[in-house]
Structure formats: structure tokens, C-alpha cells
Short mmCIF file of C-alpha atoms in Angstrom, two decimals:
data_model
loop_
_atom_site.label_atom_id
_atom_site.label_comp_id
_atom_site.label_asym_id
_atom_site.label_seq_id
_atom_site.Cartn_x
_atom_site.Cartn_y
_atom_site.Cartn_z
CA UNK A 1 37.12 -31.11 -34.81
CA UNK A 2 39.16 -30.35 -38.04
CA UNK A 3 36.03 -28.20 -38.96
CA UNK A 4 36.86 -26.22 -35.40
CA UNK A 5 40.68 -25.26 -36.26
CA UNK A 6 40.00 -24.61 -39.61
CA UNK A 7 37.70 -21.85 -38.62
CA UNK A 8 40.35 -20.57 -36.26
CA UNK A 9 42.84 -20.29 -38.58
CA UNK A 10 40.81 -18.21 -40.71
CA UNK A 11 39.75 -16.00 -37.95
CA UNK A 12 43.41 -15.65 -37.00
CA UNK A 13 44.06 -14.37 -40.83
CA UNK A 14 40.78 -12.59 -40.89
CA UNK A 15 42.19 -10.75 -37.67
CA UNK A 16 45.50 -10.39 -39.10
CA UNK A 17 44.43 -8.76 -42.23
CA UNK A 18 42.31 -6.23 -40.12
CA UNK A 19 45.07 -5.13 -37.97
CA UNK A 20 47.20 -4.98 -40.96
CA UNK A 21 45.05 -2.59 -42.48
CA UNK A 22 43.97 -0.48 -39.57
CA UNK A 23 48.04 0.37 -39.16
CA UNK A 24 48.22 0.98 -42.79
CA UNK A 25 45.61 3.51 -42.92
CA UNK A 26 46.62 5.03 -39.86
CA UNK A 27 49.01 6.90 -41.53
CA UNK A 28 52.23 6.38 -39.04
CA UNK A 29 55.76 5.23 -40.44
CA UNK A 30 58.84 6.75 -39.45
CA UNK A 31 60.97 8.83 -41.54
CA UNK A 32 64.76 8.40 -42.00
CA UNK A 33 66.24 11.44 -42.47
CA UNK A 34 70.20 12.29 -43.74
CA UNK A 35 71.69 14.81 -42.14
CA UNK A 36 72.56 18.19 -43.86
CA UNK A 37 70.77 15.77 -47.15
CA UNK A 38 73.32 14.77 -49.80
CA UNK A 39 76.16 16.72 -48.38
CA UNK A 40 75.61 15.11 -45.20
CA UNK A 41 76.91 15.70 -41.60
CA UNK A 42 79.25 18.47 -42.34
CA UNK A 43 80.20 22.21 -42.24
CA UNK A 44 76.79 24.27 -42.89
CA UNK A 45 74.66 21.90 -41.93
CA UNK A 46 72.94 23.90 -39.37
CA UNK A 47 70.09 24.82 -40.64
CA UNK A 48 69.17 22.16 -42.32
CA UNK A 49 66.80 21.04 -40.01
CA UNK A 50 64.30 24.32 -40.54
CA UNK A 51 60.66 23.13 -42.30
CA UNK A 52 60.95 19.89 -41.54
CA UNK A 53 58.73 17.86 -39.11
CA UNK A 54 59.85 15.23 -37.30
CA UNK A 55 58.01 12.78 -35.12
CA UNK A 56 59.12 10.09 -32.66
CA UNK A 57 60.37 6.96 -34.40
CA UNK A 58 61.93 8.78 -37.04
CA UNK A 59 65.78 8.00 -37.39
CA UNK A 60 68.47 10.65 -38.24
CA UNK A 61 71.33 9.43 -40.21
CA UNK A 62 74.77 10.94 -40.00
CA UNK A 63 76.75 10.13 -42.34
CA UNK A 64 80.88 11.84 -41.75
CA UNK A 65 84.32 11.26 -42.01
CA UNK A 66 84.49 9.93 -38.94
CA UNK A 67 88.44 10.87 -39.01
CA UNK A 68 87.83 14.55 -38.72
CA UNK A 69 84.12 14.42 -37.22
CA UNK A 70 81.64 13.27 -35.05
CA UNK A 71 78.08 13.34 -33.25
CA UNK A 72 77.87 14.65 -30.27
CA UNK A 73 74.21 14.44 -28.35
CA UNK A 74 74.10 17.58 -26.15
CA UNK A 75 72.15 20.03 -24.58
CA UNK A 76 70.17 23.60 -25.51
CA UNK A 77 73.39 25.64 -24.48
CA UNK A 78 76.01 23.20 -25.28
CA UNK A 79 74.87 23.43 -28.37
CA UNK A 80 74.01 27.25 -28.56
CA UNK A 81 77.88 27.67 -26.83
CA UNK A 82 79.60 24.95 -28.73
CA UNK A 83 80.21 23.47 -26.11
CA UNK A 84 80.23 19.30 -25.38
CA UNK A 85 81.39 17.72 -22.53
CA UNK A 86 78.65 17.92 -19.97
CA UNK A 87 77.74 14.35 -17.81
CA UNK A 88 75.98 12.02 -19.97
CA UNK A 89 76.22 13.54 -23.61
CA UNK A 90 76.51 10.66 -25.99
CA UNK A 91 79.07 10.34 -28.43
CA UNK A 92 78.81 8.90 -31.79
CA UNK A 93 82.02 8.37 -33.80
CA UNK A 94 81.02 5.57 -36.82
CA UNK A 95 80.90 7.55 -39.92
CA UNK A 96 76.78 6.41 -39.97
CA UNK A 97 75.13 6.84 -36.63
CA UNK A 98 71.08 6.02 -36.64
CA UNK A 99 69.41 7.92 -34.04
CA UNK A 100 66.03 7.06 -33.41
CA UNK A 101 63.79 9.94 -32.09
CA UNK A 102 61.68 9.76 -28.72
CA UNK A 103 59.08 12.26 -27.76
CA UNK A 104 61.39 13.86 -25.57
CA UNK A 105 62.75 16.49 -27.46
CA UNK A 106 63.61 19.10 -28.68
CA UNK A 107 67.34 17.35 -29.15
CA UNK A 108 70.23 18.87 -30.07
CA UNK A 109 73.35 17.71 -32.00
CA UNK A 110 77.15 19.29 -32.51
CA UNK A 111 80.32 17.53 -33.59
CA UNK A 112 82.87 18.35 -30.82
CA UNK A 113 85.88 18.25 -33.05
CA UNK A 114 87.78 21.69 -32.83
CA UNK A 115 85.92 24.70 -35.20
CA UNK A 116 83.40 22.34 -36.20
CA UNK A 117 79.81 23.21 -34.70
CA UNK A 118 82.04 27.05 -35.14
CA UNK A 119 81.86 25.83 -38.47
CA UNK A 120 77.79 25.39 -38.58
CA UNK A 121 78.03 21.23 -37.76
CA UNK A 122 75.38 21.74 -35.14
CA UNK A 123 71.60 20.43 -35.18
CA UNK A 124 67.94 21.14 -33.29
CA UNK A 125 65.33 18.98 -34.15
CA UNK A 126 62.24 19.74 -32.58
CA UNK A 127 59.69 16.64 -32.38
CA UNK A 128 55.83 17.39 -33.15
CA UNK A 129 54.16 14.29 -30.92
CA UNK A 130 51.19 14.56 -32.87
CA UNK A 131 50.74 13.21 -36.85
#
């Protein structure tokens, strides 16, 4: 009987170990990427995003002054207008917001404060489903 749940156990690792490896060699782990890079979520930013690839499960950090900005989810013309406010834009006001990425995309980002996505704080991230 002890013989019996030994072997189990050392299936169970065995099995572990292979699943382990299989997702380590798949070559999948999410990127997190800051905002606008060391400057951060600020005026210019826009841009920023350009050669990059994202993927779903990767996390964009803002990191502001959350006294004179913030993060403002919105859509293709809000963000082409400058313009937030439309039903169900979410609104991120920490200083560090994480936003995780979902295959839904392409998303788009402003900070609604007065002259700032005039200013170039604006964001689209396009998300390639496919690593």
C-alpha cells in the first residue's frame, strides 16, 4: 500500500515537472509595460506606443501625478477628438494604474484633465492575439 502512494506522488511530480516545462518553453509571459517609459504618463507620450507589440495579459503601468492627471479608458474618437465622457469609459485616478490587456482591442487611453491629451497624453495600443 505505501509502495502504491509512493508511486503516485512521484507521478504527481513527474506530471508537475512536465507541465512546468511545456509552459516554459511555450514561450508566453506577459509584459509590463510603463507608459511613455521613464518619463511616464505625461505630456508627449503619444507615440510612445509605435513598434511595440503587445499581447493579451500584458499590463500597462501608468505612473502620474495623479493631482494634475489621470487615465481615462475611451474610445477610437474620444480619443482621436479628445474627448472623454462617453457611458462606461473607466477612470483611473491612483498615480499607478495596472491595466491588464484582453484580446479585445485595439484600446485607447487619454487623460481627461483640461489640455492634456491636447498636450499628446493620449495612447492606442493595438493587441497582436498571436505570439
Amino acid at each position: 500500500m505505501a509502495l502504491g502512494r509512493s508511486m503516485s506522488s512521484t507521478g504527481a511530480v513527474a506530471l508537475g515537472l512536465v507541465l512546468t516545462l511545456c509552459f516554459a518553453t511555450s514561450g508566453f509571459s506577459k509584459t509590463e509595460w510603463i507608459v511613455g517609459g521613464q518619463k511616464g504618463w505625461t505630456f508627449g507620450v503619444h507615440g510612445w506606443e509605435r513598434n511595440k507589440t503587445f499581447y493579451p495579459g500584458d499590463v500597462l503601468v501608468f505612473k502620474y501625478n495623479p493631482k494634475m492627471h489621470n487615465v481615462v479608458i475611451v474610445n477610437k474618437d474620444e480619443e482621436f477628438f479628445c474627448r472623454a465622457g462617453a457611458v462606461g469609459d473607466d477612470t483611473y485616478t491612483s498615480g499607478y494604474d495596472k491595466l491588464e490587456l484582453s484580446s479585445q482591442g485595439p484600446m485607447y487611453a487619454i487623460s481627461s484633465k483640461p489640455g492634456d491629451c491636447e498636450s499628446g497624453m493620449k495612447l492606442e495600443v493595438h493587441i497582436t492575439t498571436h505570439r
